[in-house]
Coordinates of C-alpha atoms (C1' of nucleotides) in Angstrom, one line a residue:
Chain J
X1 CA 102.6 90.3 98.3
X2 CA 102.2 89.1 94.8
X3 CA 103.0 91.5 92.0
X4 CA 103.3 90.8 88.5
X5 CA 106.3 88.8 88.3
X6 CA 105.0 86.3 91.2
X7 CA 101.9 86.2 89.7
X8 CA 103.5 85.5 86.0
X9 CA 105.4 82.6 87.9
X10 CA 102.2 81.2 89.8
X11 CA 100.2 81.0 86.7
X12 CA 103.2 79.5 84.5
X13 CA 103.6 76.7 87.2
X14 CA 99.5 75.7 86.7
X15 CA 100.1 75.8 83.5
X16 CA 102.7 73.6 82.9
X17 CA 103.6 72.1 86.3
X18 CA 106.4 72.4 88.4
X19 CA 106.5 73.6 92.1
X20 CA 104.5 70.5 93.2
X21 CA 101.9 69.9 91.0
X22 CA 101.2 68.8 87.6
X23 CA 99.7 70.9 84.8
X24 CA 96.3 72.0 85.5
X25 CA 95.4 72.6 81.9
X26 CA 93.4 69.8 80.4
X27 CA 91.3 68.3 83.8
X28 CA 87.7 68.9 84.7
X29 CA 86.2 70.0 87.8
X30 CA 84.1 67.7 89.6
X31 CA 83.9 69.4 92.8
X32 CA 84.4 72.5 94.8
X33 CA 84.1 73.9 98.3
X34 CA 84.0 77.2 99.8
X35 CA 85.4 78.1 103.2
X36 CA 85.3 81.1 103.2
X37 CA 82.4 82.6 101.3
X38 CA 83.8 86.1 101.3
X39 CA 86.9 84.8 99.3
X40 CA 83.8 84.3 96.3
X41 CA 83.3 88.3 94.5
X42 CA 81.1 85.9 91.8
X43 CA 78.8 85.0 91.5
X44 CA 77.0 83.8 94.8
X45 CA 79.2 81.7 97.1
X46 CA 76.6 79.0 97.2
X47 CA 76.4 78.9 93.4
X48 CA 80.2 79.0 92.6
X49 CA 80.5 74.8 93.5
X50 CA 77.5 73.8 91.1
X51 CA 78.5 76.4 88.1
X52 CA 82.2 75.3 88.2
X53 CA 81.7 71.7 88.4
X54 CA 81.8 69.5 85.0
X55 CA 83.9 72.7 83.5
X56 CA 87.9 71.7 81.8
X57 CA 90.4 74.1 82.2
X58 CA 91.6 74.9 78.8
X59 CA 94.3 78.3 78.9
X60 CA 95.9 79.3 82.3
X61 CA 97.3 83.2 81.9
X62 CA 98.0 86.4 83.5
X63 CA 96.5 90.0 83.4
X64 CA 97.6 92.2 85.2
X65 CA 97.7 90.6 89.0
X66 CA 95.1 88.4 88.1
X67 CA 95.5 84.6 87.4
X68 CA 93.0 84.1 84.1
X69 CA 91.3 80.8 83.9
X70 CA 89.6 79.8 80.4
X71 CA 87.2 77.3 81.4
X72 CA 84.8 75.3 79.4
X73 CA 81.9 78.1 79.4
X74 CA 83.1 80.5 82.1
X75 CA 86.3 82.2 83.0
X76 CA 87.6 81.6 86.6
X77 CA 89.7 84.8 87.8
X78 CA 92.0 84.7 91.2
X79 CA 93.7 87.5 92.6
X80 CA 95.8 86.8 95.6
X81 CA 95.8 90.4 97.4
X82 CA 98.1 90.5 100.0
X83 CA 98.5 86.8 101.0
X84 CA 96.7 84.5 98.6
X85 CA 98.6 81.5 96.7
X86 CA 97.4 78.9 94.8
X87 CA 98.8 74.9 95.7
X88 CA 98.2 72.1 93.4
X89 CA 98.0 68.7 95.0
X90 CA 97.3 64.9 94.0
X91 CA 96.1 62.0 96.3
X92 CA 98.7 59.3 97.2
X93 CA 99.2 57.1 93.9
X94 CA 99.9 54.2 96.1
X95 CA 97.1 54.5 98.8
X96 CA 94.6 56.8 97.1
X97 CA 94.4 59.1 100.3
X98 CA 93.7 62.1 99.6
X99 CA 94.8 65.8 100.5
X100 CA 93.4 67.8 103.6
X101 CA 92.1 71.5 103.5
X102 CA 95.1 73.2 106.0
X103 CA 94.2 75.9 108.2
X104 CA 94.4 79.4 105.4
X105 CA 92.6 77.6 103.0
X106 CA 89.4 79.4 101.4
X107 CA 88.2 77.6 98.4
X108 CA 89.1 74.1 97.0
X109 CA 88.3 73.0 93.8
X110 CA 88.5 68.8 93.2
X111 CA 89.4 67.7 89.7
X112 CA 89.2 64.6 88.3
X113 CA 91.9 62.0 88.6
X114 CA 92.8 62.9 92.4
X115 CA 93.8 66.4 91.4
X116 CA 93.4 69.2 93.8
X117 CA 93.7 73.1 93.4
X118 CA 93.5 75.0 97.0
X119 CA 93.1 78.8 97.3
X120 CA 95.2 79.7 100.5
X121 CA 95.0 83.3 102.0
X122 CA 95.9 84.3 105.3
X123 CA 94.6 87.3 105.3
X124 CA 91.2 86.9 103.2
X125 CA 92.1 89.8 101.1
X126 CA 92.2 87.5 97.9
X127 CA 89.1 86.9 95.7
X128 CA 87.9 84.7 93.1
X129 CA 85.4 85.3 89.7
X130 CA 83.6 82.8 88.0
X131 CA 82.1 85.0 85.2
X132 CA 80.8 84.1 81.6
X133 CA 83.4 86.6 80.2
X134 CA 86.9 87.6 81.8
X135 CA 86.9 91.1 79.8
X136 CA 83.6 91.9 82.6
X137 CA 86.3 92.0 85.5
X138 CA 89.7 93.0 83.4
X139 CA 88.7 95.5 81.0
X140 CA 88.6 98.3 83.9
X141 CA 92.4 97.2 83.6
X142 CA 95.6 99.9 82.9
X143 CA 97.7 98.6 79.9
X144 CA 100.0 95.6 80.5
X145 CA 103.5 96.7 81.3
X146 CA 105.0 94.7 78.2
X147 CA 102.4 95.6 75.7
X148 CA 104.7 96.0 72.2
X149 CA 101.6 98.9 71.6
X150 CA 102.7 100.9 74.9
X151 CA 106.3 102.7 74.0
X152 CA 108.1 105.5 75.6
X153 CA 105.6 108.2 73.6
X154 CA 102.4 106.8 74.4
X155 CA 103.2 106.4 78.3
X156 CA 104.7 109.9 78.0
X157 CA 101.2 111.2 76.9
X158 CA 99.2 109.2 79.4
X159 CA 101.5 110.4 82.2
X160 CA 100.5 114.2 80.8
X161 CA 97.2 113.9 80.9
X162 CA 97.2 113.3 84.8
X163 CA 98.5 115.2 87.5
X164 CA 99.3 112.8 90.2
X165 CA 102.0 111.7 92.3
X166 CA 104.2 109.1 90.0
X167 CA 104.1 106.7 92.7
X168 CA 100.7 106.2 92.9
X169 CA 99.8 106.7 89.7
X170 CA 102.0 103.4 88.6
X171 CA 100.6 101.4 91.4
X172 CA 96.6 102.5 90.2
X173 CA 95.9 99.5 88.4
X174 CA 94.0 101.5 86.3
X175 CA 96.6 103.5 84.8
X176 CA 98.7 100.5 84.8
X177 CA 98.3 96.8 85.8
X178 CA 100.9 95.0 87.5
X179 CA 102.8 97.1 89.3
X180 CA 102.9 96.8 93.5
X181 CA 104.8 98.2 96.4
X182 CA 108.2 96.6 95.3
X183 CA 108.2 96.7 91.9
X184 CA 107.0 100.6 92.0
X185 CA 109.7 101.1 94.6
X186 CA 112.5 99.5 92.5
X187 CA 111.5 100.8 89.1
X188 CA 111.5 104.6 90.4
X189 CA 115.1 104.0 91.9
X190 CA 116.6 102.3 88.6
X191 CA 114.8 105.7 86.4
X192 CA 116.4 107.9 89.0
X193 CA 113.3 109.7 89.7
X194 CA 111.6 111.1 92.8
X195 CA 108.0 109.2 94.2
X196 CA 106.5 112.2 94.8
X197 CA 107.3 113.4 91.3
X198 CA 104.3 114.8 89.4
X199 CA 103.4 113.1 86.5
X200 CA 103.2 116.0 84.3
X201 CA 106.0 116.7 85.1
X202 CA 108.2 114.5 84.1
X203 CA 109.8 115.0 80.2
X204 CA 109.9 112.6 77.3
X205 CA 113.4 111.5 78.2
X206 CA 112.2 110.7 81.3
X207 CA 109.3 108.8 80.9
X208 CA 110.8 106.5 77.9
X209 CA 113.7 105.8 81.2
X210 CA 111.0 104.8 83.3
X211 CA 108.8 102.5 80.9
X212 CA 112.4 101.1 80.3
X213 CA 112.8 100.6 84.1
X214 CA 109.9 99.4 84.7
X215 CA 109.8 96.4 82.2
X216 CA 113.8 95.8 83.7
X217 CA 112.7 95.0 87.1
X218 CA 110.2 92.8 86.2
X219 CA 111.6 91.1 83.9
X220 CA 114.2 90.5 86.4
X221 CA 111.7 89.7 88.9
X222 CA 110.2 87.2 86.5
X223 CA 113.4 85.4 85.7
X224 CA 114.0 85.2 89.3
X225 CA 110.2 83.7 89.8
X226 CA 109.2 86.5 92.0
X227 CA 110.7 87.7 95.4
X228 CA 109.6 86.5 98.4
X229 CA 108.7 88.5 101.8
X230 CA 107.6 87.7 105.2
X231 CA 105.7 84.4 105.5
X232 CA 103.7 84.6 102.2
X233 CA 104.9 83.6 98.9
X234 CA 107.9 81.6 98.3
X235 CA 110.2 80.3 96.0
X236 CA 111.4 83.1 94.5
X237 CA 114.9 84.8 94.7
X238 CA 113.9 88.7 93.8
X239 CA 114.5 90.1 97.1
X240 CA 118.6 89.2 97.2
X241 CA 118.2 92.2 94.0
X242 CA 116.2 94.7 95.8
X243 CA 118.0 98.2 95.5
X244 CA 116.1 100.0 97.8
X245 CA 112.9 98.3 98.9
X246 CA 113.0 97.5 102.7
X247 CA 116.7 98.7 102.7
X248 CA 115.7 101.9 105.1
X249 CA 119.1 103.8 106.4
X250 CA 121.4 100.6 104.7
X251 CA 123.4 102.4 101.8
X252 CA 122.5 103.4 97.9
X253 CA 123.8 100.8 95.7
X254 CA 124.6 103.0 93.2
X255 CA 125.9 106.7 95.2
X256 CA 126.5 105.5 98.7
X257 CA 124.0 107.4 100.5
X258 CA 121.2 106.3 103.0
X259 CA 118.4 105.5 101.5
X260 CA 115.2 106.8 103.1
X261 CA 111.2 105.8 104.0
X262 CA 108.5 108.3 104.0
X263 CA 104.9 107.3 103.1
X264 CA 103.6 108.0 99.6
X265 CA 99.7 107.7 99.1
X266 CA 99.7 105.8 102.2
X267 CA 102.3 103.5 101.2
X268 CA 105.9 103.2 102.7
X269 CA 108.0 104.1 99.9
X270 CA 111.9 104.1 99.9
X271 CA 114.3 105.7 97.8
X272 CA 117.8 107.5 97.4
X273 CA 117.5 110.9 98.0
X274 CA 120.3 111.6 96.1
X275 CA 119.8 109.5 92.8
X276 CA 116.1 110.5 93.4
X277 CA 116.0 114.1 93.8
X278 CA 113.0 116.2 93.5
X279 CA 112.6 119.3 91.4
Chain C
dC17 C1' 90.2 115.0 89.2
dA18 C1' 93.4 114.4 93.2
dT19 C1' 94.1 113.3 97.9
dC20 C1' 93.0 111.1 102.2
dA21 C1' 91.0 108.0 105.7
dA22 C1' 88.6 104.0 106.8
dC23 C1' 87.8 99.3 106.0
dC24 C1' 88.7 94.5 105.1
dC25 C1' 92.0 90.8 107.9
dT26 C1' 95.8 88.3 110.3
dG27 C1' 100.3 87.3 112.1
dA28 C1' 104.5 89.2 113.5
dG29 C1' 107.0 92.0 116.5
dA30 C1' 107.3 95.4 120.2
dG31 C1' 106.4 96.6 124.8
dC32 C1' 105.3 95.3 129.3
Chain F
dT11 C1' 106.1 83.1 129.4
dG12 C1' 102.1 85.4 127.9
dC13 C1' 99.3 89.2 127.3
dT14 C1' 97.9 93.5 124.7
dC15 C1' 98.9 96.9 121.2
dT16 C1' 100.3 98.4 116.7
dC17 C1' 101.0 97.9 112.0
dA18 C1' 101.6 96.5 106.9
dG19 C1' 99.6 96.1 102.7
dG20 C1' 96.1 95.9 97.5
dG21 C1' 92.1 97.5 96.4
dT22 C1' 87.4 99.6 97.2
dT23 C1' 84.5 103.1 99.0
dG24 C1' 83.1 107.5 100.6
dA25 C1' 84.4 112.2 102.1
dT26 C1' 86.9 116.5 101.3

DNA sequence: CATCAACCCTGAGAGC
DNA sequence: TGCTCTCAGGGTTGAT
């Protein structure tokens, strides 16, 4: 399930190559199908092939979970959900055949010079925005997690003025974009505080430990391109780090005891009940 | 404002 | 082997 580090390595690859394709940045849309109207949240599914087509791609980024694409005159947006990827391919230099639509995928778009850019998602979860301005979909957005203007005071005061359960609360992409399941899960284990902690409750100390945390693990995640689970994204090398995500009754990597599951804000959360106590 | 449940979906894994 | 059942998981929506 992509989180901000798989998302930061999926947009880096369109934007430079790598993985299998070539640098998206630079080519024009001739062409795009949808096959799966719901995967369109703007605007109409029918007008999303005819609005896109004749637009370049200039800038390729990140916020948040999202996949930013500066266009010509729009912004195309992408975010993957649960299962979503993105796969660049080109037709055959020898032959010229081009490449088929597989069983997942939702929306194509065609560039010129045999280019293509699929949107796969198992699970139809993911969904795309073609809007004049990006700011119209991001600006609901929770600071980035690496933002130089977001230090250990400024998060301290933010976490003040609510009174939620810290798990949830860094997984509200309003509060904060990025973060996911794994990363939440990790971060909270490496700041040696409790999921069910609330967030006024935790002191200054404690809240510069878990910005710090935080920007560790996915910064780790990043370098290692993202961790991959189950069936859906690959390529990345994350989960051989993972401290306690998915490790249910193996042992703390730090004190030795078992780490537990219980389910946070419907979510199954782990943790060391012993490096994570609750006060 | 905080919490909770349902919903959107599919494939994997369990149980039979 | 093959069927049915349950469940995860990000985000949105509506109820409490």
């Amino acid at each position: 399930m992509p989180e901000l580090p798989e998302v930061e390595t999926i947009a880096r690859a369109l934007r430079e190559g790598g993985r299998s394709g070539r640098p998206l940045t630079g080519l024009r849309i001739q062409q795009a199908h949808v096959y799966w109207p719901r995967s369109i949240q703007a605007p109409s599914p029918d007008a999303f092939p005819t609005r896109i087509a004749g637009q370049v791609i200039n800038e390729i980024g990140r916020r948040g979970k999202f996949i930013v694409m500066q266009l010509s005159r729009d912004a195309l947006l992408v975010h993957l959900r649960m299962s979503g990827d993105l796969r660049v391919e080109e037709a055959e230099p020898r032959t010229g055949k081009l490449p088929l639509a597989r069983q997942h995928d939702r929306v194509e778009i065609c560039f010129e010079g045999g280019v293509f850019l699929f949107f796969e998602d198992t699970r139809k979860f993911g969904r795309m925005w073609l809007v004049p301005q990006a700011d119209e979909v991001l600006e609901v957005l929770g600071p980035e997690p690496f933002s130089p203007d977001l230090d250990a005071s400024k998060f301290f005061e933010h976490l003040q003025k609510r009174k939620r359960q810290i798990k949830p609360l860094l997984m509200d992409q309003h509060f904060l974009a990025g973060m996911g399941n794994i990363y939440t899960d990790e971060a909270l284990h490496l700041a040696g505080i409790h999921p069910l902690t609330l967030s006024n409750q935790l002191e200054l100390s404690a809240a510069g430990r878990l910005l710090g945390a935080i920007r560790e693990v996915l910064a780790e995640g990043i370098r290692q391109n993202g961790a991959s689970i189950d069936w859906v994204y690959r390529g990345g090398s994350f989960q051989n780090n993972f401290r306690v995500y998915q490790r249910t009754g193996e042992k703390c990597p730090v004190c030795g005891q078992t780490i537990e599951r219980i389910l946070v804000g419907q979510r199954s959360t782990h943790f060391c009940p012993f490096c994570q106590p609750l006060r």
